[in-house]
Amino acid sequence: MIDYLDKAARLIRESGYTVAFTGAGISVESGIPPFRGRSGLWSRYDPKVLDLDYFYSNPHDSWVKIKEIFYDFFGKAQPNPGHIALAGLEQKGWLKSLITQNIDNLHQEAGSQTVWEFHGNSQWVVCPRCGARHFATEIDMSELPPRCHEDGSVLKPDFIFFGEGIPREAYDQSFAAARKAEVMLVIGTTGEVMPASMVPYEAARSGATIIEINPETTPFTNQITHIFLEGKAGEVLPELLARVRQLPVD
Ligand code: APR
């Protein structure tokens, strides 16, 4: 019987360049619901609240929902053992960088250093006119929408809305890392959102071994995944880190 966890650990240990690609699933055990599926955010909220055009034409309605989802809720979440294990792999040099679709800042709070935020970060809000950037916790959200002190414009969370371009550096660095990857860990994502979902395909096309961690199969599983580790990130990743550590030094 092949021990896939062991096989995955050996591949990571032998790899000269391992990259992780994460989605909402890695933060589920921190109390943040995924976007899709029965218990997903999009089963309770209309995704239009994160549509850029809708946001600018309905700033109050959008902000009421955005505050509820991303500020009243997200702010309380803590990194879980899955985030911490990835930071541990990086610390030991077994993981070179981490590409995340998440905007919750939990990878950084867990200690990860090289994190490419493909969809931005909810910790900041920006003025679309003067560019002023504020820490979200410093903004008075008792009256919505919050406005720029300089020019009164509606402030926008510094994460990527539907219909908005991906931050240039995060985009370029993510695809560069995907092309260099010998191993890519694909963790907790359905891969339904473009262009982020192209990152694992780019890695596979460049010869990387794809190790997927998810309690459910995804479109990646039958197309590019070499090793599928069925389970929760907060349970599988610490075990994987322990196995990599246990392997004898070459
Ligand atoms: N550990 C690992 N994976 C999990 C866990 C867990 N504990 N719980 C759920 N999952 C998996 C689900 O099976 C699903 O495959 O996480 C995935 C979550 O998928 P989505 O909700 O679609 O999230 P994601 O792929 O990150 O969405 C991409 O969509 O709405 C936009 O901008 C938003 O970045 C987001 C993008």
XYZ file of N, CA and C and ligand atoms in Angstrom:
786
model
N 0.876 -1.193 0.000
C 0.000 0.000 0.000
C 0.911 1.241 0.000
N 0.741 2.104 -1.022
C 1.583 3.310 -1.112
C 1.165 4.314 -0.039
N 2.127 4.797 0.715
C 1.848 5.848 1.692
C 2.067 7.184 0.998
N 0.958 7.788 0.517
C 1.079 8.997 -0.292
C 1.643 10.172 0.495
N 1.365 10.200 1.795
C 1.910 11.280 2.623
C 3.438 11.172 2.650
N 3.926 9.959 2.771
C 5.371 9.721 2.777
C 5.979 10.084 1.427
N 5.270 9.690 0.381
C 5.753 9.977 -0.979
C 5.826 11.489 -1.179
N 4.792 12.188 -0.730
C 4.769 13.655 -0.844
C 5.912 14.272 -0.053
N 6.163 13.743 1.139
C 7.242 14.276 1.986
C 8.605 14.114 1.294
N 8.815 12.958 0.672
C 10.096 12.723 -0.030
C 10.261 13.684 -1.206
N 9.179 13.886 -1.934
C 9.241 14.792 -3.091
C 9.613 16.205 -2.637
N 9.016 16.652 -1.524
C 9.308 18.005 -1.009
C 10.771 18.084 -0.558
N 11.210 17.034 0.102
C 12.586 17.001 0.618
C 13.604 17.015 -0.510
N 13.301 16.303 -1.602
C 14.254 16.202 -2.715
C 14.150 17.402 -3.659
N 13.059 18.140 -3.556
C 12.820 19.258 -4.478
C 13.746 20.436 -4.168
N 14.245 21.068 -5.257
C 15.067 22.257 -5.062
C 14.209 23.515 -5.042
N 12.898 23.372 -5.431
C 12.064 24.572 -5.483
C 10.595 24.197 -5.338
N 10.107 24.291 -4.122
C 8.695 23.979 -3.844
C 7.923 25.269 -3.565
N 6.727 25.352 -4.153
C 5.869 26.528 -4.011
C 4.496 26.064 -3.545
N 3.832 26.878 -2.716
C 2.461 26.551 -2.313
C 1.486 27.535 -2.963
N 0.297 27.024 -3.300
C -0.781 27.837 -3.876
C -2.013 27.576 -3.035
N -2.516 28.623 -2.326
C -3.617 28.373 -1.393
C -4.879 29.138 -1.745
N -5.999 28.574 -1.294
C -7.310 29.192 -1.445
C -8.043 29.209 -0.115
N -9.314 29.558 -0.182
C -10.129 29.778 1.022
C -10.145 28.577 1.954
N -9.941 27.371 1.391
C -10.034 26.162 2.216
C -9.055 26.145 3.375
N -7.861 26.747 3.191
C -6.868 26.694 4.267
C -7.300 27.546 5.460
N -8.216 28.481 5.258
C -8.664 29.333 6.371
C -9.988 28.883 6.984
N -10.572 27.804 6.457
C -11.846 27.321 6.991
C -11.707 26.925 8.464
N -10.611 26.287 8.822
C -10.409 25.868 10.213
C -10.057 27.047 11.127
N -9.930 28.242 10.538
C -9.763 29.467 11.331
C -11.097 30.173 11.508
N -12.169 29.509 11.001
C -13.514 30.060 11.173
C -13.983 30.928 10.021
N -13.189 31.001 8.934
C -13.601 31.797 7.770
C -14.232 30.849 6.744
N -15.529 31.045 6.409
C -16.153 30.108 5.476
C -15.549 30.200 4.075
N -15.628 29.120 3.278
C -15.165 29.213 1.890
C -16.148 30.076 1.108
N -15.844 30.331 -0.147
C -16.763 31.127 -0.959
C -17.850 30.249 -1.561
N -17.472 29.038 -1.959
C -18.418 28.171 -2.681
C -18.796 26.975 -1.837
N -19.753 26.208 -2.385
C -20.230 25.033 -1.651
C -21.383 25.420 -0.733
N -21.989 24.380 -0.113
C -23.219 24.576 0.688
C -23.032 25.660 1.771
N -21.905 25.607 2.467
C -21.730 26.577 3.572
C -20.939 27.797 3.115
N -20.817 27.963 1.788
C -19.995 29.040 1.257
C -20.642 30.407 1.378
N -19.796 31.447 1.374
C -20.281 32.833 1.469
C -21.259 33.144 0.349
N -20.973 32.631 -0.857
C -21.825 32.958 -2.010
C -23.181 32.253 -1.934
N -23.381 31.387 -0.927
C -24.732 30.818 -0.739
C -25.543 31.749 0.160
N -24.853 32.713 0.782
C -25.559 33.650 1.673
C -25.531 35.088 1.148
N -24.531 35.404 0.366
C -24.405 36.773 -0.148
C -24.342 36.740 -1.670
N -24.863 37.773 -2.304
C -24.781 37.885 -3.758
C -23.383 38.364 -4.126
N -22.645 37.587 -4.954
C -21.263 37.984 -5.304
C -21.173 39.383 -5.929
N -22.304 39.954 -6.332
C -22.249 41.282 -6.960
C -21.709 42.330 -6.002
N -21.777 42.046 -4.675
C -21.236 43.037 -3.722
C -19.742 43.239 -3.940
N -19.099 42.253 -4.607
C -17.665 42.385 -4.899
C -17.425 42.622 -6.385
N -18.463 43.105 -7.083
C -18.284 43.493 -8.480
C -17.917 44.972 -8.505
N -16.832 45.309 -9.203
C -16.301 46.678 -9.134
C -17.316 47.729 -9.585
N -18.006 47.477 -10.681
C -18.989 48.458 -11.179
C -20.135 48.619 -10.187
N -20.594 47.470 -9.665
C -21.695 47.536 -8.695
C -21.242 48.330 -7.467
N -19.990 48.110 -7.029
C -19.459 48.794 -5.839
C -19.507 50.315 -6.026
N -19.037 50.790 -7.201
C -18.996 52.244 -7.399
C -20.387 52.833 -7.621
N -21.357 52.043 -8.098
C -22.707 52.599 -8.289
C -23.592 52.347 -7.065
N -23.162 51.434 -6.159
C -23.948 51.197 -4.935
C -23.027 51.119 -3.722
N -22.234 52.192 -3.479
C -21.212 52.083 -2.425
C -21.778 51.769 -1.044
N -22.962 52.297 -0.708
C -23.488 52.037 0.638
C -23.852 50.554 0.779
N -24.673 50.048 -0.159
C -25.114 48.643 -0.055
C -23.922 47.691 -0.057
N -22.951 47.986 -0.954
C -21.782 47.098 -0.993
C -21.034 47.125 0.335
N -20.801 48.330 0.835
C -20.016 48.429 2.069
C -20.702 47.757 3.255
N -22.038 47.824 3.304
C -22.754 47.170 4.418
C -22.422 45.677 4.428
N -22.447 45.055 3.255
C -22.148 43.615 3.171
C -20.652 43.366 3.363
N -19.828 44.193 2.742
C -18.381 44.008 2.841
C -17.927 44.099 4.301
N -18.498 45.044 5.013
C -18.119 45.190 6.434
C -18.514 43.930 7.204
N -19.745 43.466 6.939
C -20.257 42.270 7.627
C -19.335 41.069 7.367
N -18.981 40.860 6.092
C -18.211 39.656 5.715
C -16.741 39.795 6.106
N -16.111 40.910 5.680
C -14.656 40.958 5.714
C -14.070 41.710 6.903
N -14.925 42.463 7.616
C -14.340 43.229 8.734
C -14.917 42.787 10.077
N -16.228 42.647 10.193
C -16.792 42.174 11.463
C -16.340 40.750 11.730
N -16.150 39.991 10.635
C -15.870 38.560 10.724
C -14.382 38.237 10.667
N -13.823 38.606 9.545
C -12.426 38.228 9.272
C -11.510 38.642 10.421
N -11.767 39.853 10.953
C -10.810 40.437 11.902
C -10.507 39.529 13.090
N -11.406 38.634 13.407
C -11.227 37.827 14.628
C -10.458 36.540 14.352
N -10.267 36.196 13.083
C -9.669 34.893 12.744
C -8.180 34.826 13.092
N -7.732 33.646 13.529
C -6.326 33.396 13.840
C -5.771 32.320 12.905
N -4.447 32.351 12.646
C -3.857 31.280 11.829
C -4.115 29.924 12.482
N -4.277 28.872 11.652
C -4.458 27.515 12.187
C -3.228 26.662 11.870
N -3.213 25.382 12.339
C -2.000 24.557 12.141
C -1.589 24.410 10.671
N -2.526 24.586 9.753
C -2.181 24.513 8.327
C -1.301 25.696 7.917
N -1.716 26.914 8.303
C -0.903 28.108 8.016
C 0.475 27.970 8.668
N 0.452 27.508 9.930
C 1.698 27.422 10.706
C 2.665 26.396 10.105
N 2.114 25.281 9.605
C 2.983 24.254 8.983
C 3.652 24.792 7.716
N 2.939 25.579 6.930
C 3.552 26.154 5.720
C 4.678 27.116 6.092
N 4.453 27.898 7.150
C 5.519 28.799 7.617
C 6.720 27.980 8.093
N 6.437 26.826 8.705
C 7.505 25.940 9.178
C 8.313 25.366 8.015
N 7.634 24.978 6.932
C 8.329 24.456 5.744
C 9.238 25.540 5.155
N 8.738 26.777 5.116
C 9.540 27.885 4.573
C 10.767 28.149 5.445
N 10.540 28.149 6.735
C 11.623 28.428 7.678
C 12.788 27.451 7.489
N 12.464 26.190 7.171
C 13.487 25.151 6.999
C 14.059 25.157 5.578
N 13.545 26.052 4.733
C 14.046 26.133 3.354
C 13.401 25.132 2.427
N 12.360 24.404 2.880
C 11.698 23.402 2.048
C 10.562 23.993 1.236
N 10.270 25.252 1.467
C 9.252 25.949 0.681
C 9.823 27.318 0.319
N 9.827 27.653 -0.998
C 10.460 28.895 -1.425
C 9.505 30.085 -1.374
N 8.260 29.853 -1.752
C 7.295 30.961 -1.711
C 5.870 30.423 -1.680
N 4.952 31.353 -1.406
C 3.550 30.971 -1.224
C 2.693 31.959 -2.006
N 1.853 31.428 -2.872
C 0.939 32.258 -3.648
C -0.438 32.038 -3.041
N -1.113 33.138 -2.624
C -2.435 32.933 -2.031
C -3.499 33.765 -2.724
N -4.684 33.174 -2.819
C -5.864 33.899 -3.301
C -6.570 34.577 -2.126
N -6.164 34.236 -0.917
C -6.825 34.733 0.285
C -6.396 36.163 0.594
N -7.311 36.887 1.190
C -7.072 38.307 1.522
C -7.022 38.515 3.039
N -6.944 37.398 3.810
C -7.123 37.452 5.276
C -5.828 37.659 6.058
N -4.687 37.763 5.397
C -3.418 38.034 6.062
C -2.964 36.929 7.030
N -3.623 35.759 7.020
C -3.295 34.736 8.025
C -1.954 34.043 7.756
N -1.539 33.965 6.492
C -0.221 33.372 6.212
C 0.890 34.222 6.851
N 0.771 35.529 6.677
C 1.791 36.415 7.253
C 1.755 36.346 8.785
N 0.529 36.292 9.355
C 0.417 36.225 10.824
C 0.974 34.898 11.363
N 1.004 33.866 10.498
C 1.568 32.567 10.913
C 3.092 32.552 10.789
N 3.657 33.606 10.144
C 5.113 33.687 10.026
C 5.654 33.477 8.627
N 4.766 33.252 7.627
C 5.267 33.099 6.253
C 5.868 34.421 5.795
N 7.034 34.342 5.124
C 7.749 35.541 4.703
C 7.479 35.922 3.246
N 7.667 34.966 2.323
C 7.475 35.264 0.896
C 6.071 34.858 0.480
N 5.171 35.834 0.511
C 3.750 35.593 0.220
C 3.309 36.519 -0.913
N 2.849 35.925 -2.021
C 2.329 36.733 -3.129
C 0.808 36.729 -3.033
N 0.249 37.926 -2.763
C -1.209 38.033 -2.557
C -1.885 38.359 -3.883
N -2.378 37.325 -4.542
C -2.932 37.454 -5.890
C -4.192 38.316 -5.903
N -4.922 38.305 -4.775
C -6.180 39.073 -4.703
C -6.115 40.195 -3.667
N -4.890 40.630 -3.337
C -4.759 41.753 -2.412
C -4.945 41.350 -0.958
N -5.254 42.328 -0.106
C -5.320 42.093 1.337
C -6.382 42.998 1.964
N -7.216 42.415 2.823
C -8.343 43.191 3.401
C -7.917 44.104 4.540
N -6.635 44.056 4.926
C -6.183 44.865 6.064
C -6.116 46.350 5.727
N -6.099 46.658 4.422
C -5.953 48.047 3.995
C -7.184 48.519 3.219
N -7.464 49.832 3.305
C -8.449 50.440 2.406
C -7.737 51.595 1.705
N -8.144 51.867 0.468
C -7.451 52.899 -0.305
C -8.452 53.899 -0.882
N -7.953 55.123 -1.108
C -8.782 56.114 -1.805
C -8.487 55.984 -3.292
N -9.502 55.642 -4.098
C -9.265 55.433 -5.530
C -8.848 56.725 -6.240
N -9.073 57.910 -5.604
C -8.710 59.170 -6.282
C -7.302 59.623 -5.896
N -7.020 59.805 -4.603
C -5.710 60.345 -4.235
C -4.711 59.242 -3.879
N -5.204 57.985 -3.799
C -4.279 56.887 -3.522
C -3.930 56.716 -2.060
N -4.480 57.555 -1.196
C -4.166 57.425 0.244
C -4.543 56.033 0.730
N -3.671 55.436 1.566
C -3.883 54.069 2.049
C -4.027 54.090 3.566
N -5.045 53.417 4.065
C -5.278 53.429 5.507
C -5.409 52.002 6.024
N -4.974 51.803 7.266
C -5.181 50.513 7.890
C -6.674 50.401 8.196
N -7.328 49.320 7.789
C -8.787 49.206 7.908
C -9.261 49.394 9.348
N -8.451 48.947 10.298
C -8.873 49.067 11.702
C -8.844 50.521 12.174
N -8.185 51.399 11.413
C -8.126 52.812 11.814
C -9.255 53.626 11.200
N -10.056 52.967 10.386
C -11.136 53.658 9.690
C -12.424 53.554 10.491
N -13.142 54.682 10.639
C -14.434 54.665 11.328
C -15.473 54.065 10.383
N -15.936 52.876 10.701
C -16.932 52.208 9.830
C -18.331 52.291 10.424
N -18.514 53.235 11.376
C -19.863 53.375 11.968
C -20.789 54.068 10.959
N -20.204 54.809 10.040
C -21.006 55.420 8.975
C -20.458 54.915 7.637
N -21.348 54.301 6.851
C -20.904 53.698 5.579
C -21.502 54.443 4.387
N -20.817 54.551 3.248
C -19.445 54.084 3.036
C -18.432 55.003 3.702
N -17.285 54.454 4.158
C -16.229 55.309 4.709
C -15.647 56.175 3.596
N -15.278 57.422 3.938
C -14.808 58.344 2.891
C -13.411 58.866 3.194
N -12.699 59.249 2.124
C -11.330 59.766 2.241
C -11.359 61.134 2.913
N -10.484 61.342 3.921
C -10.447 62.636 4.629
C -9.984 63.754 3.693
N -9.155 63.389 2.693
C -8.592 64.408 1.793
C -9.631 64.918 0.810
N -10.298 63.970 0.095
C -11.167 64.423 -1.003
C -12.589 63.855 -0.964
N -12.938 63.185 0.134
C -14.332 62.753 0.303
C -14.740 61.577 -0.568
N -13.768 61.000 -1.333
C -14.118 59.845 -2.189
C -14.449 58.632 -1.327
N -15.259 57.735 -1.876
C -15.577 56.480 -1.179
C -14.304 55.637 -1.103
N -13.944 55.197 0.076
C -12.758 54.348 0.235
C -13.079 52.934 -0.222
N -12.051 52.256 -0.774
C -12.260 50.897 -1.292
C -11.300 49.936 -0.582
N -11.810 48.752 -0.160
C -10.894 47.755 0.435
C -9.791 47.419 -0.564
N -8.571 47.199 -0.080
C -7.425 46.969 -0.964
C -7.329 45.514 -1.399
N -8.489 44.920 -1.706
C -8.448 43.588 -2.305
C -9.140 43.636 -3.659
N -8.958 42.584 -4.448
C -9.369 42.598 -5.850
C -10.837 42.228 -5.999
N -11.580 43.112 -6.636
C -13.001 42.866 -6.905
C -13.136 42.163 -8.254
N -14.291 41.542 -8.464
C -14.548 40.955 -9.783
C -14.543 42.091 -10.803
N -13.817 41.870 -11.900
C -13.732 42.908 -12.934
C -12.546 43.835 -12.717
N -11.703 43.535 -11.722
C -10.538 44.372 -11.420
C -9.248 43.612 -11.771
N -8.212 44.328 -12.210
C -6.940 43.685 -12.586
C -6.175 43.174 -11.369
N -5.345 42.159 -11.587
C -4.513 41.571 -10.531
C -3.293 42.468 -10.301
N -2.885 42.695 -9.041
C -1.696 43.530 -8.785
C -0.494 43.007 -9.587
N 0.178 43.898 -10.324
C 1.214 43.514 -11.276
C 2.289 42.635 -10.664
N 2.874 43.082 -9.535
C 3.997 42.332 -8.956
C 3.549 40.939 -8.512
N 2.392 40.876 -7.854
C 1.904 39.564 -7.403
C 1.695 38.648 -8.602
N 1.149 39.186 -9.684
C 0.893 38.384 -10.889
C 2.215 37.870 -11.466
N 3.153 38.774 -11.685
C 4.425 38.379 -12.307
C 5.204 37.406 -11.436
N 5.280 37.688 -10.138
C 6.048 36.826 -9.230
C 5.393 35.448 -9.099
N 4.066 35.412 -9.117
C 3.364 34.126 -8.982
C 3.639 33.225 -10.181
N 3.547 33.774 -11.385
C 3.792 32.942 -12.567
C 5.274 32.596 -12.701
N 6.151 33.494 -12.266
C 7.591 33.173 -12.288
C 7.867 32.012 -11.340
N 7.270 32.044 -10.157
C 7.460 30.962 -9.181
C 6.878 29.658 -9.711
N 5.731 29.746 -10.377
C 5.086 28.537 -10.924
C 5.992 27.877 -11.969
N 6.661 28.697 -12.788
C 7.540 28.158 -13.833
C 8.794 27.523 -13.236
N 9.235 28.008 -12.095
C 10.459 27.478 -11.456
C 10.159 26.256 -10.587
N 8.874 26.079 -10.219
C 8.521 25.055 -9.231
C 8.829 23.638 -9.721
N 9.473 22.845 -8.848
C 9.633 21.409 -9.097
C 8.467 20.675 -8.453
N 7.962 21.263 -7.340
C 6.798 20.718 -6.645
C 5.868 21.886 -6.312
N 4.554 21.728 -6.561
C 3.592 22.748 -6.123
C 2.529 22.086 -5.239
N 2.347 22.683 -4.036
C 1.276 22.239 -3.145
C 0.054 23.087 -3.475
N -1.044 22.455 -3.881
C -2.287 23.172 -4.200
C -3.273 22.864 -3.080
N -3.598 23.892 -2.268
C -4.279 23.655 -1.005
C -5.591 24.435 -0.911
N -6.716 23.719 -0.758
C -7.976 24.359 -0.419
C -8.513 25.342 -1.427
N -8.512 24.973 -2.696
C -9.083 25.841 -3.720
C -9.829 25.030 -4.774
N -10.944 25.593 -5.262
C -11.707 24.938 -6.337
C -11.138 25.305 -7.697
N -10.259 26.354 -7.732
C -9.684 26.762 -9.012
C -10.733 27.284 -9.969
N -11.761 27.912 -9.439
C -12.846 28.405 -10.303
C -12.651 29.833 -10.754
N -11.647 30.519 -10.168
C -11.514 31.934 -10.500
C -10.248 32.206 -11.293
N -10.426 32.847 -12.429
C -9.313 33.222 -13.317
C -8.878 34.654 -13.021
N -7.618 35.037 -13.257
C -6.564 34.168 -13.771
C -5.833 33.340 -12.714
N -6.213 33.447 -11.420
C -5.487 32.727 -10.366
C -5.383 31.238 -10.673
N -6.490 30.657 -11.156
C -6.504 29.197 -11.337
C -5.532 28.736 -12.418
N -4.979 29.664 -13.198
C -4.001 29.260 -14.216
C -2.632 28.962 -13.603
N -2.391 29.439 -12.372
C -1.071 29.264 -11.755
C -0.679 27.787 -11.626
N -1.521 26.906 -11.047
C -1.120 25.494 -10.967
C -0.933 24.845 -12.348
N -1.746 25.261 -13.331
C -1.584 24.706 -14.683
C -0.229 25.117 -15.256
N 0.168 26.363 -15.001
C 1.469 26.836 -15.476
C 2.585 26.015 -14.835
N 2.447 25.714 -13.548
C 3.457 24.901 -12.858
C 3.512 23.498 -13.458
N 2.331 22.900 -13.681
C 2.290 21.541 -14.250
C 2.902 21.540 -15.650
N 2.565 22.573 -16.444
C 3.098 22.674 -17.801
C 4.636 22.799 -17.776
N 5.157 23.391 -16.695
C 6.605 23.593 -16.590
C 7.290 22.411 -15.921
N 6.516 21.307 -15.702
C 7.133 20.074 -15.209
C 7.024 19.833 -13.712
N 6.284 20.687 -12.992
C 6.178 20.503 -11.539
C 5.314 19.297 -11.192
N 5.616 18.664 -10.068
C 4.743 17.632 -9.499
C 3.706 18.344 -8.637
N 2.422 18.061 -8.895
C 1.338 18.731 -8.176
C 0.835 17.846 -7.034
N 0.930 18.381 -5.809
C 0.410 17.684 -4.632
C -0.797 18.490 -4.148
N -1.990 17.906 -4.204
C -3.203 18.635 -3.846
C -3.720 18.189 -2.485
N -4.121 19.166 -1.658
C -4.670 18.880 -0.332
C -6.057 19.505 -0.255
N -7.067 18.671 -0.081
C -8.451 19.131 -0.059
C -9.336 17.983 0.436
N -10.374 18.266 1.216
C -11.257 17.174 1.639
C -12.113 16.668 0.469
N -12.182 17.458 -0.608
C -12.978 17.071 -1.781
C -12.132 17.201 -3.041
N -12.497 16.446 -4.083
C -11.771 16.592 -5.345
C -12.198 17.892 -6.019
N -11.352 18.393 -6.910
C -11.597 19.649 -7.625
C -11.281 19.432 -9.102
N -11.520 20.438 -9.955
C -11.143 20.294 -11.373
C -9.652 19.971 -11.563
N -8.811 20.412 -10.612
C -7.375 20.107 -10.710
C -7.123 18.600 -10.584
N -7.904 17.941 -9.729
C -7.598 16.565 -9.311
C -7.449 15.607 -10.486
N -8.387 15.690 -11.433
C -8.339 14.753 -12.572
C -7.503 15.287 -13.723
N -7.060 16.533 -13.626
C -6.330 17.116 -14.760
C -4.820 17.213 -14.541
N -4.400 17.747 -13.391
C -2.956 17.964 -13.216
C -2.373 17.361 -11.927
N -3.237 16.965 -10.992
C -2.737 16.495 -9.696
C -2.040 15.138 -9.801
N -0.826 15.030 -9.220
C -0.095 13.755 -9.196
C -0.376 12.999 -7.900
N -0.409 13.748 -6.776
C -0.700 13.122 -5.477
C -1.848 13.894 -4.825
N -2.942 13.203 -4.541
C -4.093 13.844 -3.895
C -4.133 13.401 -2.438
N -3.945 14.358 -1.537
C -4.013 14.051 -0.100
C -5.367 14.520 0.398
N -6.295 13.576 0.557
C -7.665 13.911 0.931
C -7.718 14.246 2.422
N -8.139 15.469 2.741
C -8.247 15.831 4.148
C -8.223 17.336 4.337
N -8.316 17.742 5.613
C -8.319 19.168 5.943
C -6.878 19.687 6.030
N -6.660 20.898 5.550
C -5.301 21.459 5.533
C -4.697 21.496 6.927
N -5.516 21.837 7.943
C -5.024 21.964 9.307
C -4.622 20.640 9.932
N -5.013 19.536 9.272
C -4.647 18.197 9.768
C -3.539 17.588 8.902
N -3.675 17.744 7.582
C -2.708 17.108 6.666
C -1.351 17.830 6.693
N -1.345 19.167 6.669
C -0.076 19.905 6.558
C 0.862 19.696 7.750
N 0.373 19.748 9.002
C 1.303 19.473 10.112
C 1.897 18.067 10.024
N 1.084 17.104 9.571
C 1.560 15.724 9.424
C 2.623 15.650 8.321
N 2.359 16.369 7.240
C 3.313 16.387 6.123
C 4.643 17.007 6.575
N 4.561 18.116 7.308
C 5.778 18.767 7.817
C 6.554 17.806 8.718
N 5.827 17.076 9.591
C 6.488 16.126 10.507
C 7.210 15.037 9.714
N 6.575 14.571 8.637
C 7.194 13.509 7.815
C 8.446 14.018 7.105
N 8.371 15.276 6.601
C 9.545 15.837 5.908
C 10.706 15.944 6.890
N 10.359 16.385 8.111
C 11.395 16.554 9.153
C 12.039 15.220 9.514
N 11.217 14.158 9.548
C 11.713 12.843 10.001
C 12.668 12.194 8.995
N 12.589 12.629 7.720
C 13.390 11.959 6.698
C 14.878 12.149 6.995
N 15.686 11.097 6.799
C 17.117 11.207 7.100
C 17.772 12.270 6.228
N 18.714 13.003 6.780
C 19.447 14.022 6.018
C 20.308 13.312 4.981
N 20.304 13.804 3.725
C 21.037 13.128 2.628
C 22.539 13.101 2.914
N -8.859 22.265 4.246
C -8.569 22.269 2.905
N -9.494 22.566 1.939
C -10.756 22.814 2.364
C -11.123 22.797 3.734
C -10.106 22.502 4.700
N -10.357 22.481 6.009
N -12.461 23.090 3.824
C -12.900 23.296 2.534
N -11.878 23.112 1.662
C -11.892 23.242 0.191
C -13.230 22.999 -0.481
O -13.434 21.618 -0.736
C -13.052 23.787 -1.790
O -12.435 22.971 -2.774
O -11.559 24.576 -0.124
C -12.085 24.915 -1.397
C -12.684 26.306 -1.303
O -13.040 26.727 -2.591
P -13.659 28.184 -2.871
O -14.639 28.497 -1.822
O -14.085 28.200 -4.284
O -12.410 29.162 -2.630
P -11.241 29.609 -3.611
O -10.894 28.528 -4.586
O -10.156 30.144 -2.798
O -11.962 30.820 -4.393
C -11.198 31.569 -5.260
O -12.999 33.106 -5.553
O -14.692 34.304 -4.669
C -13.429 34.388 -5.158
O -11.781 36.007 -4.729
C -12.414 34.920 -4.162
O -10.130 34.210 -3.806
C -11.447 33.763 -3.995
C -11.608 33.008 -5.274
